Short mmCIF file of C-alpha atoms in Angstrom, two decimals:
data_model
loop_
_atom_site.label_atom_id
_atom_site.label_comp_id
_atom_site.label_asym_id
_atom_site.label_seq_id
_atom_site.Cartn_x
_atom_site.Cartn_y
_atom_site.Cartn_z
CA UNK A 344 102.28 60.23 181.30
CA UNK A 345 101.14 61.34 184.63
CA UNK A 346 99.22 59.34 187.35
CA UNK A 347 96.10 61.27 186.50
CA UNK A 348 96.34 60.79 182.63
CA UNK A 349 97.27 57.14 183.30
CA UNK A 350 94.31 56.21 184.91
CA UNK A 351 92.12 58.16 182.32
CA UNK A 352 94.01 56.01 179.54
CA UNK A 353 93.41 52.56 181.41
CA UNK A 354 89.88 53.49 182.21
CA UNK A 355 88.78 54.15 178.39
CA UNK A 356 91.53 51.13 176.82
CA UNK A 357 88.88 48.89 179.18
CA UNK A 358 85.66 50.66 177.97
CA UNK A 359 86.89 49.91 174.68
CA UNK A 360 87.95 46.36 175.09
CA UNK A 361 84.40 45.73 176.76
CA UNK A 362 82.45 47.25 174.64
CA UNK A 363 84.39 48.12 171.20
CA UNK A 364 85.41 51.18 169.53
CA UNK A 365 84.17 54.74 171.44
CA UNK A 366 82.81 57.78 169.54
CA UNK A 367 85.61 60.64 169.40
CA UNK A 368 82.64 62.40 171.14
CA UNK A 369 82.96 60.01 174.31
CA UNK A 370 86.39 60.11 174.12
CA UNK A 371 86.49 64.12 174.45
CA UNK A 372 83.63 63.66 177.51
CA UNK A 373 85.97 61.43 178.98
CA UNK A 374 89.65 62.64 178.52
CA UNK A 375 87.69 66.62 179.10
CA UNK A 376 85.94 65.58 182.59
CA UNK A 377 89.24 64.31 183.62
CA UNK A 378 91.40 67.49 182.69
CA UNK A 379 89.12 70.06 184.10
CA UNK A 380 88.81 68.08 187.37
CA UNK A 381 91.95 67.64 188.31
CA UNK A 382 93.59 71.01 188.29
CA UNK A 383 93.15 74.84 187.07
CA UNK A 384 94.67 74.62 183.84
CA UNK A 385 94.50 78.35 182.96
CA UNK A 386 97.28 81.18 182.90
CA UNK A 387 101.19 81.26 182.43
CA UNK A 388 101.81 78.41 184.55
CA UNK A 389 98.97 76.24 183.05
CA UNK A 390 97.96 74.81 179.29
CA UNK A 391 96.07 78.15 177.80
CA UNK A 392 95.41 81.31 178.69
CA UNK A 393 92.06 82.94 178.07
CA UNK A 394 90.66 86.77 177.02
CA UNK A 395 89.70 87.49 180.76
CA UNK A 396 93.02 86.24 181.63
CA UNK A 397 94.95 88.49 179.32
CA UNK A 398 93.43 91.65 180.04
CA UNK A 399 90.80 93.44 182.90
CA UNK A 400 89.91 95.05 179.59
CA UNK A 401 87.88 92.28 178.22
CA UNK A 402 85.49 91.59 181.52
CA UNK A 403 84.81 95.79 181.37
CA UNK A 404 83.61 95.24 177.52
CA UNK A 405 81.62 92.79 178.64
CA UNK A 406 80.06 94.48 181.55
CA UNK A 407 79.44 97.48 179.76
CA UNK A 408 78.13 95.40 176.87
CA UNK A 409 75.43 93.77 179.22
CA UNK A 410 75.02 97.01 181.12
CA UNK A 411 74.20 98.94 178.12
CA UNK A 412 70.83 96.48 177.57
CA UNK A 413 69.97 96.41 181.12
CA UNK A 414 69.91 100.18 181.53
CA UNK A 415 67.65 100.14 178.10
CA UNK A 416 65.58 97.89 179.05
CA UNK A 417 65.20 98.06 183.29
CA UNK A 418 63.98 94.43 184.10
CA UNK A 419 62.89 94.79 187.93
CA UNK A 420 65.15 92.28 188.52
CA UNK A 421 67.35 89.99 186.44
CA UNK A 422 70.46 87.39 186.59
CA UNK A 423 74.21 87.44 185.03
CA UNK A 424 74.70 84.00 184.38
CA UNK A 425 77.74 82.64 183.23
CA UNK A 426 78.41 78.79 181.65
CA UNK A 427 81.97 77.59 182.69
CA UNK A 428 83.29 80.52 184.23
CA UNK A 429 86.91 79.93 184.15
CA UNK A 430 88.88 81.27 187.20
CA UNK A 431 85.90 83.57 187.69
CA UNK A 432 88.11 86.72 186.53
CA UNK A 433 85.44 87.83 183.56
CA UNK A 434 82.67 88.15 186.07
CA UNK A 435 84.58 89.84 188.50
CA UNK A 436 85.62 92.56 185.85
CA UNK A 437 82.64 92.55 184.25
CA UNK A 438 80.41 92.90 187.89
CA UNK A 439 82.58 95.65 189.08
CA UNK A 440 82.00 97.58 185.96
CA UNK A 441 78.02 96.98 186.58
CA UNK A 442 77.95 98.29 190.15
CA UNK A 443 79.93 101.05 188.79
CA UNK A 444 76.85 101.73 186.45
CA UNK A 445 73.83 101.66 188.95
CA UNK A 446 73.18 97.48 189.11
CA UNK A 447 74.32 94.52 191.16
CA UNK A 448 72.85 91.12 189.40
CA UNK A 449 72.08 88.37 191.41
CA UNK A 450 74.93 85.84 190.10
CA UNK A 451 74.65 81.99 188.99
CA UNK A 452 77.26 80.14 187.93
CA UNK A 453 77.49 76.93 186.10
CA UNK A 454 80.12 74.95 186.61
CA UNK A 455 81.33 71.61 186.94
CA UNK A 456 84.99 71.64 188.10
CA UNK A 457 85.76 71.43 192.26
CA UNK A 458 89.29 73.24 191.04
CA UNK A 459 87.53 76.07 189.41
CA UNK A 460 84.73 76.45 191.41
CA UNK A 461 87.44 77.24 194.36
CA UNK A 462 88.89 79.78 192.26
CA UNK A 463 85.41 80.93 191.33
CA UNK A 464 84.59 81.21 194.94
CA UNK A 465 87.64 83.70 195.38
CA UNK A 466 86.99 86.05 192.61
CA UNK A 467 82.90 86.40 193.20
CA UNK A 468 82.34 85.07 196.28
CA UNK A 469 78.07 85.31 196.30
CA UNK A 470 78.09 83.54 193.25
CA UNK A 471 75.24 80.27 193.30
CA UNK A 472 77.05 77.30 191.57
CA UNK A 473 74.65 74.92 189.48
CA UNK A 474 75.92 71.33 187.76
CA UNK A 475 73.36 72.08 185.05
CA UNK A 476 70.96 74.72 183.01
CA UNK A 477 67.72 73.11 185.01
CA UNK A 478 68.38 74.43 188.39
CA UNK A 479 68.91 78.23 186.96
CA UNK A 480 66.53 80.67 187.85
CA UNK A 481 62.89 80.88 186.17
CA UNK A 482 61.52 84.22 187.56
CA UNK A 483 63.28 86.76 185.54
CA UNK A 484 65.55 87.75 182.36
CA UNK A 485 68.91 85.97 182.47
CA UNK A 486 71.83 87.89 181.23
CA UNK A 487 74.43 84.74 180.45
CA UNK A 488 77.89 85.01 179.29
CA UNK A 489 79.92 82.16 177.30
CA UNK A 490 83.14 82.52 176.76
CA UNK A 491 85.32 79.64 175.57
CA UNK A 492 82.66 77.70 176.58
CA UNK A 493 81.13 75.73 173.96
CA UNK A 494 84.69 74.64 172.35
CA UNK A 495 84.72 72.00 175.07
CA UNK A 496 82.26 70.45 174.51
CA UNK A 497 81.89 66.87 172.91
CA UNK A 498 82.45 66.73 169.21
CA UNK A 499 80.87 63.67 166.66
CA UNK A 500 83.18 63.50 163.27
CA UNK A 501 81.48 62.13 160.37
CA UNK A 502 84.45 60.88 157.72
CA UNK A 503 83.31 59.73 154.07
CA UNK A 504 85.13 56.61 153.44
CA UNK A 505 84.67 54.21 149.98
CA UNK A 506 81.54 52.85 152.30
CA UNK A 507 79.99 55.99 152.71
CA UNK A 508 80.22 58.55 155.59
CA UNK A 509 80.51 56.65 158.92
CA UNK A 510 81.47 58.00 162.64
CA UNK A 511 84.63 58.43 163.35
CA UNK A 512 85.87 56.22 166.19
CA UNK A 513 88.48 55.92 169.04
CA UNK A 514 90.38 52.06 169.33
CA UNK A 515 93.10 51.34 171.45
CA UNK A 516 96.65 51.90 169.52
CA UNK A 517 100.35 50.02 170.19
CA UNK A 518 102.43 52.75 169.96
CA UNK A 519 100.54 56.39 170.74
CA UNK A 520 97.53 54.64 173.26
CA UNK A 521 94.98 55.50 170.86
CA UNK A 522 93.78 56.03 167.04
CA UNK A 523 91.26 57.53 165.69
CA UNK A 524 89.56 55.59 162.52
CA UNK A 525 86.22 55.69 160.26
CA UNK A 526 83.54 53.00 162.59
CA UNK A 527 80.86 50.71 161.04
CA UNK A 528 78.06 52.76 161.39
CA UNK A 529 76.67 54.50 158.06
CA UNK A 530 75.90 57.76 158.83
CA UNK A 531 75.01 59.51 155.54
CA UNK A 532 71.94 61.51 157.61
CA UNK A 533 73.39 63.48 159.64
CA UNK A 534 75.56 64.99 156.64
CA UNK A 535 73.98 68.56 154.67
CA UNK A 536 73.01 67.52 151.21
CA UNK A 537 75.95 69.63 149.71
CA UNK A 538 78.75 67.88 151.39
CA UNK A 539 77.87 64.31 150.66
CA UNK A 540 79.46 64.28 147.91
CA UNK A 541 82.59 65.50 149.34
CA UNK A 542 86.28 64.07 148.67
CA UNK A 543 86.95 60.27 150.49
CA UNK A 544 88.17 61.20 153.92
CA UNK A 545 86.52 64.78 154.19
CA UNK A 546 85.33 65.00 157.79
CA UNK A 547 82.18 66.74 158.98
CA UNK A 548 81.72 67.60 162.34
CA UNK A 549 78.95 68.77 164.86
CA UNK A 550 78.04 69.49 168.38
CA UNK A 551 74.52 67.50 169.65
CA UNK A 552 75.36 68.75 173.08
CA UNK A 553 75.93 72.68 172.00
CA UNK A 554 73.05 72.48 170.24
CA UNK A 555 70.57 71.36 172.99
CA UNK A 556 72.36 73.72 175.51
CA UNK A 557 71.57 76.59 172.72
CA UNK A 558 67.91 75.60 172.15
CA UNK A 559 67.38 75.36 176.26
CA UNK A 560 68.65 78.69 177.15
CA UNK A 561 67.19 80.39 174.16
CA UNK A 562 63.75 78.73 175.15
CA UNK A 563 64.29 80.39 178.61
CA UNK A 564 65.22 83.71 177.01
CA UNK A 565 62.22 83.55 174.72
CA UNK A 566 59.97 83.05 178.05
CA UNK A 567 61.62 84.90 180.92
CA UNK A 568 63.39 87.68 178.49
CA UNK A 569 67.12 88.23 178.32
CA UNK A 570 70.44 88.10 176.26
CA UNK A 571 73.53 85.55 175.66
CA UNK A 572 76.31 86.62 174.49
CA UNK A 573 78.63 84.00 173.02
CA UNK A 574 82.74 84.45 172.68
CA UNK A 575 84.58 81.78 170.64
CA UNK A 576 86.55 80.48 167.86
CA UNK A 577 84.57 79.00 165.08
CA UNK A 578 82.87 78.68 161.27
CA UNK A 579 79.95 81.33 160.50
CA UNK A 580 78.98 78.82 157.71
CA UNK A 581 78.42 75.29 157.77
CA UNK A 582 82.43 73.78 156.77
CA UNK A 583 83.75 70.89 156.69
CA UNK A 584 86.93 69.89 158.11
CA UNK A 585 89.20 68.66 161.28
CA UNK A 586 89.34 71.09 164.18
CA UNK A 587 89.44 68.32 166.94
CA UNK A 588 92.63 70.13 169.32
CA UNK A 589 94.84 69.70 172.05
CA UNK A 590 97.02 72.14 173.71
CA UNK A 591 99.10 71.64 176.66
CA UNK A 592 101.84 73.64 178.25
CA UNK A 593 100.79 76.58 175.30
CA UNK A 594 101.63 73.94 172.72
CA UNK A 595 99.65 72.03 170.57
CA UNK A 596 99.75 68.67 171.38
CA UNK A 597 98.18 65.00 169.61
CA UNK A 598 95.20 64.81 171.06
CA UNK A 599 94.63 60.97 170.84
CA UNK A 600 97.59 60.67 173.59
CA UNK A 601 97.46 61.46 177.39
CA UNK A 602 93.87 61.70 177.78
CA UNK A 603 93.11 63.82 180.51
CA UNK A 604 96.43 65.80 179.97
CA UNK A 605 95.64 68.44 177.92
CA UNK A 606 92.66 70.55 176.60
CA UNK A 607 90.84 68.78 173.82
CA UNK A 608 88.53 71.51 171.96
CA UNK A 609 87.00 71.95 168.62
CA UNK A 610 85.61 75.32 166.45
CA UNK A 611 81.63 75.81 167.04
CA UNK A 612 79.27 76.29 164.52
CA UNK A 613 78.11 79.63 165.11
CA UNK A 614 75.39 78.71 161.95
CA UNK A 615 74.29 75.91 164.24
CA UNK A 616 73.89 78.17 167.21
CA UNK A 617 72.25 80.94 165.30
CA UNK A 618 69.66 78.60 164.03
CA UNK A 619 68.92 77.38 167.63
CA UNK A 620 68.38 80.87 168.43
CA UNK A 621 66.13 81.63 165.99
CA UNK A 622 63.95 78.58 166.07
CA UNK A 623 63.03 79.32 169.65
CA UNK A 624 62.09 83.41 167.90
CA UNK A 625 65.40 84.78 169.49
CA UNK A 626 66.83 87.65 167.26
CA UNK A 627 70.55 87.14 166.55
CA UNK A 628 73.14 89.56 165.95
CA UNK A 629 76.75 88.47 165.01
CA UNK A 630 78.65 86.74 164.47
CA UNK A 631 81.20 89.56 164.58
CA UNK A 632 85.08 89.44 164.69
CA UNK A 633 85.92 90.09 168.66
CA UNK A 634 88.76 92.32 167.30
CA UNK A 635 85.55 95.01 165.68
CA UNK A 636 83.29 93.95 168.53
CA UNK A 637 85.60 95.25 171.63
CA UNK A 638 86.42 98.32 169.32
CA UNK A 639 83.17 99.26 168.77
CA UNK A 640 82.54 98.92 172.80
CA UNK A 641 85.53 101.38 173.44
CA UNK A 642 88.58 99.67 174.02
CA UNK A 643 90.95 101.57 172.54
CA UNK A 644 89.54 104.40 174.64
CA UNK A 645 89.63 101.98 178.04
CA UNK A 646 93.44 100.96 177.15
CA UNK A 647 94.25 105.14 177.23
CA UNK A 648 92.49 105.29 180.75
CA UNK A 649 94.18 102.78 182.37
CA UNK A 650 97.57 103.49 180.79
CA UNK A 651 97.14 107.10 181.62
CA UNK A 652 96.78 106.30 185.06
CA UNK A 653 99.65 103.39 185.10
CA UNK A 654 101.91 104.88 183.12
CA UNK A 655 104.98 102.06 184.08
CA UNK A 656 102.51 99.88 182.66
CA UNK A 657 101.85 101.62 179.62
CA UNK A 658 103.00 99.38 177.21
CA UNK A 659 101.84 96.24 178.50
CA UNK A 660 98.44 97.55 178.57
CA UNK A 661 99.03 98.29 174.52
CA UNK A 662 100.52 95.20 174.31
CA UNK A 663 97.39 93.22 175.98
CA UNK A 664 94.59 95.40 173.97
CA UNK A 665 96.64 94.52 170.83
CA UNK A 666 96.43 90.75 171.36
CA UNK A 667 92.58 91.02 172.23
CA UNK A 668 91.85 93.12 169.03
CA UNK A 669 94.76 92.36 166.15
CA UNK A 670 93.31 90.41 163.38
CA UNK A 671 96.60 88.06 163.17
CA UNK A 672 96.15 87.40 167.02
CA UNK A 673 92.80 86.84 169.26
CA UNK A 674 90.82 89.82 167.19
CA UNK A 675 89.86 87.65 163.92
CA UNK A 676 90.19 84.21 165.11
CA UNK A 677 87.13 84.90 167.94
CA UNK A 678 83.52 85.62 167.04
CA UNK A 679 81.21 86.96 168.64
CA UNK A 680 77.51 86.22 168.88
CA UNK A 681 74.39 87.47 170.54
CA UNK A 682 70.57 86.44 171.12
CA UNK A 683 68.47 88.64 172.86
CA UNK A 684 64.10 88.33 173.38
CA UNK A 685 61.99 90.19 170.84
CA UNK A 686 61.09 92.54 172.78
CA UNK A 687 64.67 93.56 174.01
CA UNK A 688 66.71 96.41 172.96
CA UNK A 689 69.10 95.44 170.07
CA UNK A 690 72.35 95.56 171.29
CA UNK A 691 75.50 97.10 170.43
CA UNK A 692 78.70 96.14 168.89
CA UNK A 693 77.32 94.37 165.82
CA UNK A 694 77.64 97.65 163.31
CA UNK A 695 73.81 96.86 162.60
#
């Protein structure tokens, strides 16, 4: 256990001798805050390795895909916004591939993470950084982008036990550090009516802070116009199950050990998301596979350019637009979902 992780771990044992047990949601806020602070965890050398990472493919699809609504539409002036922009390397693609097409956003980033934000800084360097959605702009349409964004975020697990369904909770364990285990609270309400009835030890899980973050931006969209798109792995139906993660070093690791070591995630509810959407009167289209989604945008066509024109790169280029697109790698497992204004063109990608 490093020095880093070993503070995180003492920190939350005495939270939890103080005050009891800890929500598994806490414990992801915690052990998460930690991780991303502390270093840039992306690429070959880090934990995981991200679409924008893999390929300058992926930003272009992206900046073509937002380009495509903004020369439909021609706001008189509008923001790319983008919610936990990694190293900053989908933005840059995806802004060069704007300006290539007649328009140069004003950028906003949020962001939370010193060690990212300096990367962020390097790759678009007129980018504004906010800690939060409340300090984004208010005078025009907002074109934001999240990718592997909302996977991060704080998870609640609801297991049924012989009691009924209670919270899942965090306590201090002898031999791994920590343990996860059903709590005292009853929690039957927050469960849909079909899966309370569900086999002892069935585990239901959803997102309070994904969903709030949904409903605010799509309220802004609804009033100052816009789109979101939104890339990441997930359920299109409400599911139950356990999809709490870690992955360090490209290996999935226990994720109730070396808090602050590794990347704890979890599948969104894209059902969840949609609904946010459309209770604030966004349309929604998606959520497609990304594998069909980048096709439909032209990648296949995009991976001929640039192999045509790198030809000793030729079949790392395939190689890269096959991991983005093949349904037993990256092209199945992501979804991708949009909400755009009424009044907005609908956009493309979604075979609609």
């Amino acid at each position: 256990m490093s020095p880093d992780s070993a503070q995180v771990a003492v920190r939350l044992a005495q939270q939890i001798e103080a005050s009891g047990p800890v929500s598994v949601a806490e414990y992801m806020r915690v052990a998460n805050t930690a991780y991303y602070g502390r270093a840039d965890p992306l690429g070959a050398a880090g934990d995981f390795i991200t679409a924008p990472e893999i390929s300058q493919m992926f930003g272009e699809m992206v900046g073509i895909w937002l380009s495509d609504l903004w020369l439909r539409h021609r706001p008189a002036a509008c923001y790319y916004v983008e919610l936990g922009p990694g190293r900053g390397t989908l933005a840059a693609d995806a802004l060069r591939t704007m300006k290539r097409l007649g328009w140069e956003p004003s950028v906003h980033f949020v962001e939370n993470s010193p060690a990212l934000r300096a990367k962020q800084v390097q790759a678009v360097p007129d980018a504004t950084f906010h800690d939060n959605l409340e300090t984004l702009p208010t005078d025009a349409p907002l074109f934001v982008v999240a990718n592997e964004f909302f996977d991060a975020l704080p998870i609640r697990q609801i297991v049924s036990t012989p009691g009924g369904w209670r919270e899942r909770v965090v306590v201090q364990d002898g031999v791994s550090g920590f343990a996860a285990m059903p709590g005292a609270c009853v929690t039957e309400d927050l469960i849909p009516e079909q899966f309370r009835t569900a086999a002892m030890g069935s585990i239901y899980e959803l997102c309070p802070e994904a969903s709030s973050i949904m409903h605010q931006l799509s309220a802004r969209l609804a009033q100052q116009g816009g789109v979101m798109l939104v890339i990441d792995y997930g359920y299109t139906q409400p599911a139950l199950g356990d999809t709490l993660q870690a992955v360090q070093s490209h290996t999935y690791a226990d994720p109730f050990t070396n808090p602050g070591q590794h990347d704890l995630t979890a599948h969104i509810d894209f059902f969840e998301l949609s609904n946010c959407a459309k209770n604030c009167d966004l349309l929604v289209a998606g959520p497609s596979d990304q594998g069909a989604w980048l096709s439909a945008l032209g990648i296949d066509q995009r991976a001929q350019i640039l192999a045509a024109a790198n030809p000793s790169r030729a079949a790392d280029i395939a190689s890269a637009r096959n991991r983005l697109v093949a349904p037993d790698a990256m092209g199945a497992l992501f979804k991708i979902l949009a909400a755009y204004a009424p009044d907005w063109p609908q956009p493309e990608g979604f075979g609609l």
